[in-house]
Amino acid sequence: MMNLFGKKKTPTSTVSATSTRQATDPQQTVVKLRETIANQEKREEHLQKKIDQIVKEAKLKMSKGDKKGALFAMKRKKLYEQEQDKIANVKMTLETQVISLESAAQNAMTFQAMQAGTKTMAKIRDDVGIEKVDDVMDEIKEEMELAQEINDAIAQPIDPLLMADEDDLLAELNDLETADLEAELLKPPPTAESSFSLPDAPRNELPALAKKEEDDLKALEAELAGL
């Protein structure tokens, strides 16, 4: 809607909502209260100046013998002092509100932080979950078992003889020893000639020995002939 000056009017509901938000904002409310306290203090200082002026006026009138005028001035002084008392009470009320509001705002912030922490913990619990943890632990165990199997497979000996059964090897050795013993028992007993036979002389030495004897004989004949 447009008013008489051509400006668009702000809807009443919008103004009320804005005022409500401002009124319920703790920080803005504290600022407003402190501004009100400052205004009360200014008014209190103004009243004190008035009282000081009235006291001077009452003293002046008493010095001039105007007792009635002095009493009237003192009555005005009392009124101002009563107003100061009211201002002091208002200031006390406002200060109490400020303290209470700041405490309430702090409690609200603490509650919001705790609520946010609780929601975060709940979300983490939902994201993780005991079932998911169990699944992860099972997967870890499975991977560790597979890794151990791989290590065992890599550590296996390559030489196939190392994998032979020791019992089989011992049985084979016993069979060989038994066969040797049977062969030894089946040999014929040795004869007397074979027992006392002389070793054969090396054949390659006989021609040399015969030629040496022949040469010795010729030398002996020549020596005899010379005699």
Coordinates of N, CA and C in Angstrom, one line a residue:
M1 N 0.8 -1.2 0.0 CA 0.0 0.0 0.0 C 0.9 1.2 0.0
M2 N 0.4 2.3 -0.6 CA 1.1 3.6 -0.7 C 0.4 4.6 0.2
N3 N 1.2 5.3 1.0 CA 0.6 6.4 1.8 C 0.5 7.6 1.0
L4 N 0.1 8.7 1.7 CA -0.2 10.0 1.0 C 1.0 10.6 0.4
F5 N 2.2 10.3 0.9 CA 3.4 10.9 0.4 C 4.1 10.0 -0.7
G6 N 3.4 8.9 -1.1 CA 4.0 8.1 -2.2 C 4.9 7.0 -1.7
K7 N 5.1 6.8 -0.4 CA 6.0 5.8 0.1 C 5.2 4.6 0.4
K8 N 5.8 3.5 0.2 CA 5.1 2.2 0.5 C 5.1 1.9 2.0
K9 N 4.0 1.6 2.5 CA 3.9 1.3 3.9 C 4.4 -0.1 4.2
T10 N 5.0 -0.2 5.3 CA 5.5 -1.5 5.8 C 4.4 -2.3 6.5
P11 N 4.1 -3.5 6.1 CA 3.0 -4.2 6.7 C 3.2 -4.3 8.2
T12 N 2.0 -4.2 8.9 CA 2.1 -4.3 10.4 C 2.7 -5.6 10.9
S13 N 2.3 -6.7 10.2 CA 2.8 -8.0 10.6 C 4.4 -8.1 10.5
T14 N 4.9 -7.4 9.5 CA 6.4 -7.4 9.3 C 7.0 -6.6 10.4
V15 N 6.4 -5.5 10.7 CA 7.0 -4.6 11.8 C 7.0 -5.4 13.1
S16 N 5.8 -6.1 13.4 CA 5.7 -6.8 14.6 C 6.7 -7.9 14.7
A17 N 6.9 -8.6 13.6 CA 7.9 -9.7 13.6 C 9.3 -9.2 13.8
T18 N 9.6 -8.1 13.2 CA 10.9 -7.5 13.4 C 11.2 -7.0 14.8
S19 N 10.1 -6.4 15.3 CA 10.2 -5.9 16.7 C 10.4 -7.1 17.7
T20 N 9.7 -8.2 17.4 CA 9.8 -9.4 18.3 C 11.2 -10.0 18.2
R21 N 11.7 -10.1 17.0 CA 13.1 -10.6 16.9 C 14.1 -9.7 17.6
Q22 N 13.9 -8.4 17.5 CA 14.8 -7.5 18.2 C 14.7 -7.6 19.7
A23 N 13.4 -7.8 20.1 CA 13.1 -7.8 21.6 C 13.7 -9.1 22.2
T24 N 13.6 -10.2 21.4 CA 14.1 -11.5 21.9 C 15.6 -11.7 21.7
D25 N 16.3 -10.8 21.0 CA 17.7 -10.9 20.8 C 18.4 -10.5 22.1
P26 N 19.1 -11.5 22.8 CA 19.7 -11.1 24.1 C 20.7 -10.0 24.0
Q27 N 21.5 -10.0 23.0 CA 22.6 -9.0 22.9 C 21.9 -7.6 22.7
Q28 N 21.0 -7.5 21.8 CA 20.3 -6.2 21.6 C 19.6 -5.7 22.8
T29 N 19.0 -6.7 23.5 CA 18.3 -6.3 24.7 C 19.2 -5.8 25.8
V30 N 20.4 -6.4 25.9 CA 21.4 -6.0 26.9 C 21.9 -4.6 26.5
V31 N 22.1 -4.4 25.3 CA 22.5 -3.0 24.8 C 21.5 -2.0 25.1
K32 N 20.2 -2.3 24.9 CA 19.1 -1.4 25.2 C 19.0 -1.1 26.7
L33 N 19.2 -2.1 27.5 CA 19.1 -1.9 28.9 C 20.2 -1.0 29.4
R34 N 21.4 -1.3 28.9 CA 22.6 -0.4 29.3 C 22.4 1.0 28.9
E35 N 21.8 1.2 27.7 CA 21.5 2.6 27.2 C 20.5 3.3 28.2
T36 N 19.5 2.5 28.6 CA 18.5 3.0 29.5 C 19.2 3.4 30.9
I37 N 20.1 2.5 31.4 CA 20.8 2.8 32.6 C 21.6 4.1 32.5
A38 N 22.3 4.3 31.3 CA 23.1 5.5 31.1 C 22.2 6.7 31.1
N39 N 21.0 6.6 30.5 CA 20.1 7.8 30.5 C 19.6 8.1 31.9
Q40 N 19.4 7.1 32.7 CA 18.9 7.3 34.1 C 20.1 8.0 34.9
E41 N 21.3 7.6 34.6 CA 22.4 8.2 35.3 C 22.5 9.7 34.9
K42 N 22.3 10.0 33.6 CA 22.4 11.4 33.2 C 21.2 12.2 33.9
R43 N 20.1 11.6 34.0 CA 19.0 12.3 34.6 C 19.3 12.4 36.1
E44 N 19.9 11.4 36.7 CA 20.3 11.5 38.1 C 21.3 12.7 38.3
E45 N 22.3 12.8 37.4 CA 23.2 13.9 37.5 C 22.5 15.3 37.4
H46 N 21.6 15.3 36.5 CA 20.8 16.6 36.3 C 20.0 16.9 37.5
L47 N 19.4 15.9 38.1 CA 18.7 16.2 39.4 C 19.6 16.7 40.5
Q48 N 20.8 16.1 40.6 CA 21.7 16.5 41.6 C 22.1 17.9 41.4
K49 N 22.3 18.4 40.2 CA 22.6 19.8 39.9 C 21.5 20.7 40.4
K50 N 20.3 20.2 40.1 CA 19.1 20.9 40.6 C 19.1 21.1 42.1
I51 N 19.3 20.0 42.8 CA 19.3 20.0 44.2 C 20.4 20.9 44.8
D52 N 21.6 20.9 44.2 CA 22.7 21.8 44.6 C 22.3 23.2 44.5
Q53 N 21.6 23.5 43.3 CA 21.2 24.9 43.1 C 20.1 25.3 44.1
I54 N 19.2 24.4 44.4 CA 18.1 24.7 45.4 C 18.7 24.9 46.7
V55 N 19.7 24.2 47.1 CA 20.3 24.3 48.4 C 20.9 25.7 48.5
K56 N 21.6 26.1 47.5 CA 22.2 27.5 47.5 C 21.1 28.6 47.6
E57 N 20.0 28.3 46.9 CA 18.9 29.3 46.9 C 18.3 29.3 48.3
A58 N 18.1 28.2 48.9 CA 17.5 28.2 50.3 C 18.4 28.9 51.3
K59 N 19.7 28.7 51.2 CA 20.6 29.4 52.1 C 20.6 30.9 51.8
L60 N 20.5 31.3 50.6 CA 20.5 32.7 50.3 C 19.2 33.4 50.9
K61 N 18.1 32.6 50.7 CA 16.8 33.2 51.3 C 16.9 33.2 52.8
M62 N 17.4 32.3 53.4 CA 17.6 32.3 54.9 C 18.4 33.5 55.3
S63 N 19.5 33.7 54.5 CA 20.3 34.9 54.9 C 19.6 36.2 54.8
K64 N 18.6 36.2 53.9 CA 17.9 37.5 53.7 C 16.6 37.5 54.6
G65 N 16.4 36.5 55.4 CA 15.3 36.4 56.3 C 14.0 35.9 55.7
D66 N 14.1 35.4 54.4 CA 12.9 34.9 53.8 C 12.8 33.4 54.2
K67 N 12.3 33.2 55.4 CA 12.2 31.8 55.9 C 11.2 31.0 55.1
K68 N 10.0 31.6 54.7 CA 9.0 30.9 53.9 C 9.6 30.4 52.6
G69 N 10.3 31.3 51.9 CA 10.9 31.0 50.6 C 11.9 29.9 50.8
A70 N 12.7 29.9 51.9 CA 13.7 28.9 52.1 C 13.0 27.5 52.4
L71 N 11.9 27.5 53.1 CA 11.2 26.2 53.4 C 10.7 25.7 52.1
F72 N 10.1 26.5 51.2 CA 9.6 26.1 49.9 C 10.7 25.5 49.1
A73 N 11.9 26.1 49.1 CA 13.0 25.5 48.4 C 13.4 24.2 48.9
M74 N 13.4 24.0 50.2 CA 13.7 22.7 50.8 C 12.7 21.6 50.4
K75 N 11.4 22.0 50.3 CA 10.4 21.1 49.9 C 10.7 20.6 48.4
R76 N 11.1 21.5 47.6 CA 11.4 21.2 46.2 C 12.6 20.2 46.2
K77 N 13.6 20.5 47.1 CA 14.7 19.6 47.2 C 14.3 18.2 47.6
K78 N 13.4 18.1 48.5 CA 12.9 16.7 48.9 C 12.3 16.0 47.7
L79 N 11.5 16.8 46.8 CA 10.9 16.1 45.7 C 12.0 15.6 44.7
Y80 N 13.0 16.4 44.5 CA 14.1 16.0 43.6 C 14.8 14.8 44.2
E81 N 15.0 14.8 45.5 CA 15.6 13.7 46.2 C 14.8 12.4 46.0
Q82 N 13.5 12.5 46.2 CA 12.6 11.4 46.0 C 12.7 10.8 44.5
E83 N 12.8 11.8 43.6 CA 13.0 11.3 42.2 C 14.3 10.6 42.0
Q84 N 15.4 11.1 42.7 CA 16.6 10.4 42.7 C 16.5 9.0 43.3
D85 N 15.8 8.8 44.3 CA 15.6 7.5 44.9 C 14.9 6.6 43.9
K86 N 13.9 7.1 43.2 CA 13.2 6.3 42.2 C 14.2 5.9 41.1
I87 N 15.0 6.8 40.7 CA 16.0 6.5 39.6 C 17.0 5.4 40.1
A88 N 17.4 5.5 41.4 CA 18.3 4.5 41.9 C 17.6 3.2 41.9
N89 N 16.3 3.1 42.3 CA 15.6 1.8 42.2 C 15.5 1.3 40.8
V90 N 15.2 2.2 39.8 CA 15.1 1.8 38.4 C 16.5 1.3 37.9
K91 N 17.5 2.0 38.3 CA 18.9 1.5 37.9 C 19.2 0.1 38.5
M92 N 18.8 -0.1 39.7 CA 19.0 -1.4 40.3 C 18.2 -2.5 39.6
T93 N 17.0 -2.2 39.2 CA 16.2 -3.1 38.5 C 16.8 -3.4 37.1
L94 N 17.2 -2.3 36.5 CA 17.8 -2.5 35.1 C 19.1 -3.3 35.2
E95 N 19.9 -3.1 36.2 CA 21.2 -3.8 36.4 C 20.9 -5.3 36.7
T96 N 19.9 -5.5 37.5 CA 19.5 -6.9 37.8 C 19.0 -7.6 36.5
Q97 N 18.3 -6.9 35.7 CA 17.8 -7.5 34.4 C 19.0 -7.8 33.5
V98 N 20.0 -6.9 33.4 CA 21.2 -7.1 32.6 C 21.9 -8.4 33.1
I99 N 22.1 -8.4 34.4 CA 22.8 -9.6 34.9 C 22.1 -10.9 34.6
S100 N 20.8 -10.9 34.9 CA 20.0 -12.1 34.6 C 19.9 -12.4 33.2
L101 N 19.8 -11.4 32.3 CA 19.8 -11.7 30.9 C 21.1 -12.2 30.4
E102 N 22.2 -11.6 30.8 CA 23.5 -12.2 30.4 C 23.7 -13.6 30.9
S103 N 23.2 -13.9 32.1 CA 23.3 -15.3 32.6 C 22.5 -16.2 31.8
A104 N 21.2 -15.7 31.5 CA 20.3 -16.6 30.7 C 20.9 -16.8 29.3
A105 N 21.5 -15.7 28.7 CA 22.1 -15.9 27.3 C 23.2 -16.8 27.4
Q106 N 24.0 -16.8 28.4 CA 25.1 -17.7 28.6 C 24.6 -19.1 28.7
N107 N 23.6 -19.3 29.5 CA 23.0 -20.6 29.7 C 22.4 -21.1 28.3
A108 N 21.8 -20.2 27.6 CA 21.3 -20.6 26.3 C 22.4 -21.1 25.3
M109 N 23.5 -20.3 25.3 CA 24.6 -20.7 24.5 C 25.2 -22.0 24.9
T110 N 25.3 -22.2 26.3 CA 25.8 -23.5 26.8 C 24.9 -24.6 26.4
F111 N 23.5 -24.4 26.5 CA 22.6 -25.4 26.1 C 22.7 -25.7 24.6
Q112 N 22.8 -24.7 23.8 CA 23.0 -24.9 22.3 C 24.2 -25.7 22.0
A113 N 25.3 -25.4 22.7 CA 26.6 -26.1 22.5 C 26.4 -27.6 22.9
M114 N 25.8 -27.8 24.1 CA 25.5 -29.2 24.5 C 24.6 -29.9 23.5
Q115 N 23.6 -29.2 23.1 CA 22.7 -29.9 22.1 C 23.4 -30.2 20.8
A116 N 24.2 -29.3 20.4 CA 25.0 -29.5 19.1 C 25.9 -30.7 19.3
G117 N 26.6 -30.8 20.5 CA 27.5 -31.9 20.8 C 26.7 -33.2 20.8
T118 N 25.5 -33.2 21.4 CA 24.7 -34.4 21.5 C 24.3 -34.9 20.1
K119 N 23.9 -33.9 19.2 CA 23.5 -34.3 17.9 C 24.7 -34.8 17.1
T120 N 25.9 -34.2 17.3 CA 27.1 -34.6 16.6 C 27.4 -36.0 17.0
M121 N 27.4 -36.3 18.3 CA 27.7 -37.6 18.8 C 26.7 -38.7 18.2
A122 N 25.4 -38.3 18.2 CA 24.4 -39.2 17.6 C 24.7 -39.5 16.2
K123 N 25.1 -38.4 15.4 CA 25.4 -38.6 14.0 C 26.6 -39.5 13.8
I124 N 27.6 -39.3 14.6 CA 28.8 -40.2 14.6 C 28.4 -41.6 14.9
R125 N 27.6 -41.8 15.9 CA 27.2 -43.1 16.2 C 26.4 -43.8 15.1
D126 N 25.5 -43.0 14.5 CA 24.8 -43.5 13.3 C 25.7 -43.8 12.1
D127 N 26.7 -43.0 11.9 CA 27.6 -43.2 10.8 C 28.5 -44.4 11.1
V128 N 28.9 -44.6 12.3 CA 29.8 -45.7 12.6 C 29.0 -46.9 12.9
G129 N 28.3 -46.9 14.0 CA 27.4 -48.1 14.4 C 28.2 -49.3 14.8
I130 N 27.7 -50.0 15.8 CA 28.4 -51.2 16.3 C 28.5 -52.3 15.2
E131 N 27.5 -52.4 14.3 CA 27.5 -53.4 13.3 C 28.6 -53.1 12.3
K132 N 28.7 -51.8 11.9 CA 29.8 -51.4 11.0 C 31.2 -51.7 11.6
V133 N 31.3 -51.4 12.9 CA 32.6 -51.7 13.6 C 32.9 -53.2 13.5
D134 N 31.9 -54.0 13.8 CA 32.1 -55.5 13.8 C 32.5 -55.9 12.3
D135 N 31.8 -55.3 11.3 CA 32.2 -55.7 10.0 C 33.6 -55.3 9.6
V136 N 34.0 -54.1 10.1 CA 35.4 -53.7 9.8 C 36.4 -54.6 10.5
M137 N 36.1 -55.0 11.8 CA 37.0 -55.9 12.5 C 37.1 -57.2 11.8
D138 N 35.9 -57.7 11.3 CA 36.0 -59.0 10.6 C 36.8 -58.9 9.4
E139 N 36.7 -57.8 8.6 CA 37.5 -57.6 7.4 C 39.0 -57.5 7.8
I140 N 39.3 -56.9 8.9 CA 40.7 -56.8 9.3 C 41.3 -58.2 9.6
K141 N 40.5 -59.0 10.4 CA 40.9 -60.3 10.7 C 41.1 -61.1 9.4
E142 N 40.2 -61.0 8.5 CA 40.3 -61.8 7.2 C 41.5 -61.4 6.5
E143 N 41.8 -60.1 6.4 CA 43.0 -59.6 5.7 C 44.2 -60.1 6.3
M144 N 44.2 -60.1 7.7 CA 45.4 -60.6 8.4 C 45.6 -62.1 8.1
E145 N 44.6 -62.9 8.1 CA 44.7 -64.3 7.8 C 45.2 -64.5 6.4
L146 N 44.7 -63.7 5.4 CA 45.2 -63.9 4.0 C 46.6 -63.5 3.9
A147 N 47.0 -62.4 4.7 CA 48.4 -62.0 4.6 C 49.3 -63.1 5.2
Q148 N 48.9 -63.8 6.3 CA 49.6 -64.9 6.9 C 49.7 -66.1 5.9
E149 N 48.7 -66.4 5.2 CA 48.7 -67.4 4.2 C 49.7 -67.1 3.1
I150 N 49.7 -65.8 2.7 CA 50.6 -65.5 1.6 C 52.1 -65.6 2.1
N151 N 52.3 -65.2 3.4 CA 53.7 -65.3 3.9 C 54.1 -66.8 4.0
D152 N 53.2 -67.6 4.4 CA 53.5 -69.1 4.5 C 53.8 -69.6 3.1
A153 N 53.0 -69.2 2.1 CA 53.2 -69.7 0.8 C 54.6 -69.2 0.3
I154 N 55.0 -68.0 0.5 CA 56.2 -67.5 0.1 C 57.4 -68.2 0.8
A155 N 57.2 -68.6 2.0 CA 58.3 -69.2 2.8 C 58.4 -70.7 2.6
Q156 N 57.6 -71.3 1.7 CA 57.7 -72.7 1.4 C 59.0 -73.0 0.7
P157 N 59.7 -74.2 1.0 CA 60.9 -74.5 0.3 C 60.7 -74.9 -1.1
I158 N 61.6 -74.6 -2.0 CA 61.5 -74.9 -3.4 C 62.0 -76.3 -3.7
D159 N 63.1 -76.8 -3.0 CA 63.6 -78.2 -3.3 C 62.6 -79.2 -2.9
P160 N 62.2 -80.1 -3.8 CA 61.2 -81.1 -3.5 C 61.7 -82.1 -2.5
L161 N 63.1 -82.3 -2.5 CA 63.6 -83.3 -1.5 C 63.4 -83.0 -0.1
L162 N 63.3 -81.6 0.2 CA 63.1 -81.2 1.5 C 61.7 -81.6 2.0
M163 N 60.8 -81.8 1.1 CA 59.5 -82.1 1.5 C 59.3 -83.6 1.7
A164 N 60.4 -84.5 1.4 CA 60.2 -85.9 1.5 C 60.0 -86.3 3.0
D165 N 59.3 -87.4 3.1 CA 59.0 -88.0 4.4 C 60.2 -88.6 5.0
E166 N 60.6 -88.3 6.2 CA 61.8 -88.9 6.8 C 61.6 -90.4 7.1
D167 N 60.4 -90.8 7.4 CA 60.1 -92.2 7.6 C 60.4 -93.0 6.3
D168 N 60.0 -92.5 5.2 CA 60.2 -93.1 3.9 C 61.7 -93.3 3.6
L169 N 62.4 -92.2 3.9 CA 63.9 -92.2 3.7 C 64.6 -93.3 4.5
L170 N 64.2 -93.3 5.8 CA 64.8 -94.3 6.7 C 64.4 -95.7 6.3
A171 N 63.2 -96.0 5.8 CA 62.8 -97.3 5.3 C 63.7 -97.7 4.1
E172 N 63.9 -96.7 3.2 CA 64.7 -97.0 2.0 C 66.2 -97.3 2.4
L173 N 66.7 -96.6 3.4 CA 68.1 -96.9 3.9 C 68.2 -98.3 4.5
N174 N 67.2 -98.7 5.2 CA 67.2 -100.0 5.8 C 67.2 -101.1 4.7
D175 N 66.4 -100.8 3.7 CA 66.3 -101.8 2.5 C 67.7 -101.9 1.9
L176 N 68.4 -100.8 1.7 CA 69.7 -100.9 1.1 C 70.7 -101.6 2.0
E177 N 70.7 -101.4 3.3 CA 71.6 -102.1 4.2 C 71.2 -103.6 4.2
T178 N 70.0 -104.0 4.1 CA 69.6 -105.4 4.1 C 70.1 -106.1 2.8
A179 N 70.0 -105.3 1.7 CA 70.4 -105.9 0.4 C 71.9 -106.1 0.4
D180 N 72.7 -105.2 1.0 CA 74.2 -105.4 1.1 C 74.5 -106.6 1.9
L181 N 73.8 -106.7 3.0 CA 74.1 -107.9 3.9 C 73.8 -109.2 3.2
E182 N 72.7 -109.2 2.5 CA 72.3 -110.5 1.8 C 73.4 -110.8 0.7
A183 N 73.8 -109.7 0.0 CA 74.9 -110.0 -1.0 C 76.2 -110.5 -0.4
E184 N 76.5 -110.0 0.8 CA 77.7 -110.4 1.4 C 77.6 -111.9 1.9
L185 N 76.4 -112.3 2.3 CA 76.2 -113.7 2.7 C 76.2 -114.6 1.6
L186 N 75.8 -114.2 0.4 CA 75.8 -115.1 -0.8 C 77.1 -115.2 -1.5
K187 N 78.2 -114.6 -1.1 CA 79.5 -114.7 -1.7 C 80.1 -116.1 -1.3
P188 N 80.9 -116.8 -2.3 CA 81.5 -118.1 -1.9 C 82.7 -117.9 -1.0
P189 N 83.0 -118.9 -0.2 CA 84.2 -118.7 0.7 C 85.5 -118.7 -0.1
P190 N 86.5 -118.0 0.3 CA 87.8 -117.9 -0.4 C 88.6 -119.2 -0.3
T191 N 89.4 -119.6 -1.4 CA 90.2 -120.8 -1.4 C 91.6 -120.5 -0.9
A192 N 92.4 -121.7 -0.7 CA 93.7 -121.5 -0.1 C 94.6 -120.7 -1.0
E193 N 94.6 -121.1 -2.4 CA 95.4 -120.4 -3.3 C 95.1 -119.0 -3.4
S194 N 93.9 -118.7 -3.5 CA 93.5 -117.3 -3.5 C 93.9 -116.6 -2.3
S195 N 94.0 -117.4 -1.2 CA 94.4 -116.7 0.1 C 95.8 -116.3 0.1
F196 N 96.7 -117.2 -0.5 CA 98.1 -117.0 -0.4 C 98.7 -116.6 -1.7
S197 N 98.0 -116.2 -2.7 CA 98.6 -115.8 -4.0 C 99.4 -114.6 -3.8
L198 N 100.6 -114.6 -4.6 CA 101.4 -113.4 -4.6 C 101.0 -112.4 -5.5
P199 N 101.2 -111.2 -5.3 CA 100.8 -110.2 -6.2 C 101.7 -110.3 -7.5
D200 N 101.1 -110.0 -8.6 CA 101.7 -110.1 -9.9 C 102.7 -108.9 -10.0
A201 N 103.9 -109.3 -10.6 CA 104.9 -108.2 -10.8 C 104.5 -107.3 -11.9
P202 N 104.9 -106.2 -11.8 CA 104.5 -105.2 -12.9 C 105.2 -105.7 -14.2
R203 N 104.4 -105.8 -15.3 CA 104.8 -106.3 -16.6 C 105.8 -105.4 -17.3
N204 N 105.7 -104.2 -17.1 CA 106.5 -103.2 -17.8 C 107.9 -103.2 -17.3
E205 N 108.2 -103.8 -16.1 CA 109.6 -103.9 -15.6 C 110.4 -105.1 -16.1
L206 N 109.8 -106.1 -16.6 CA 110.5 -107.4 -17.0 C 111.4 -107.2 -18.2
P207 N 111.1 -106.5 -19.3 CA 112.1 -106.3 -20.4 C 113.3 -105.6 -19.9
A208 N 113.1 -104.6 -19.1 CA 114.3 -103.8 -18.7 C 115.2 -104.6 -17.8
L209 N 114.6 -105.4 -17.0 CA 115.5 -106.3 -16.1 C 116.2 -107.3 -16.9
A210 N 115.6 -107.9 -17.9 CA 116.3 -108.9 -18.7 C 117.5 -108.3 -19.5
K211 N 117.3 -107.1 -20.1 CA 118.3 -106.5 -20.8 C 119.5 -106.1 -19.9
K212 N 119.2 -105.7 -18.7 CA 120.3 -105.4 -17.8 C 121.1 -106.6 -17.4
E213 N 120.5 -107.8 -17.3 CA 121.2 -109.0 -17.0 C 122.1 -109.4 -18.2
E214 N 121.5 -109.2 -19.4 CA 122.3 -109.5 -20.6 C 123.6 -108.7 -20.7
D215 N 123.4 -107.4 -20.4 CA 124.6 -106.5 -20.5 C 125.6 -106.8 -19.4
D216 N 125.2 -107.2 -18.3 CA 126.1 -107.6 -17.2 C 126.9 -108.8 -17.6
L217 N 126.2 -109.7 -18.2 CA 126.8 -111.0 -18.7 C 127.9 -110.7 -19.7
K218 N 127.6 -109.9 -20.7 CA 128.6 -109.5 -21.7 C 129.8 -108.8 -21.1
A219 N 129.6 -108.0 -20.2 CA 130.7 -107.3 -19.6 C 131.6 -108.2 -18.8
L220 N 131.0 -109.3 -18.2 CA 131.7 -110.2 -17.4 C 132.6 -111.1 -18.4
E221 N 132.0 -111.5 -19.6 CA 132.8 -112.3 -20.6 C 133.9 -111.5 -21.1
A222 N 133.7 -110.2 -21.4 CA 134.8 -109.4 -21.9 C 135.9 -109.3 -20.9
E223 N 135.6 -109.1 -19.7 CA 136.6 -109.0 -18.6 C 137.4 -110.3 -18.5
L224 N 136.8 -111.5 -18.6 CA 137.5 -112.7 -18.5 C 138.4 -112.9 -19.7
A225 N 137.9 -112.5 -20.9 CA 138.7 -112.6 -22.1 C 140.0 -111.8 -22.0
G226 N 140.0 -110.8 -21.4 CA 141.1 -109.9 -21.2 C 142.1 -110.5 -20.3
L227 N 141.8 -111.3 -19.4 CA 142.7 -111.9 -18.5 C 143.5 -113.0 -19.3

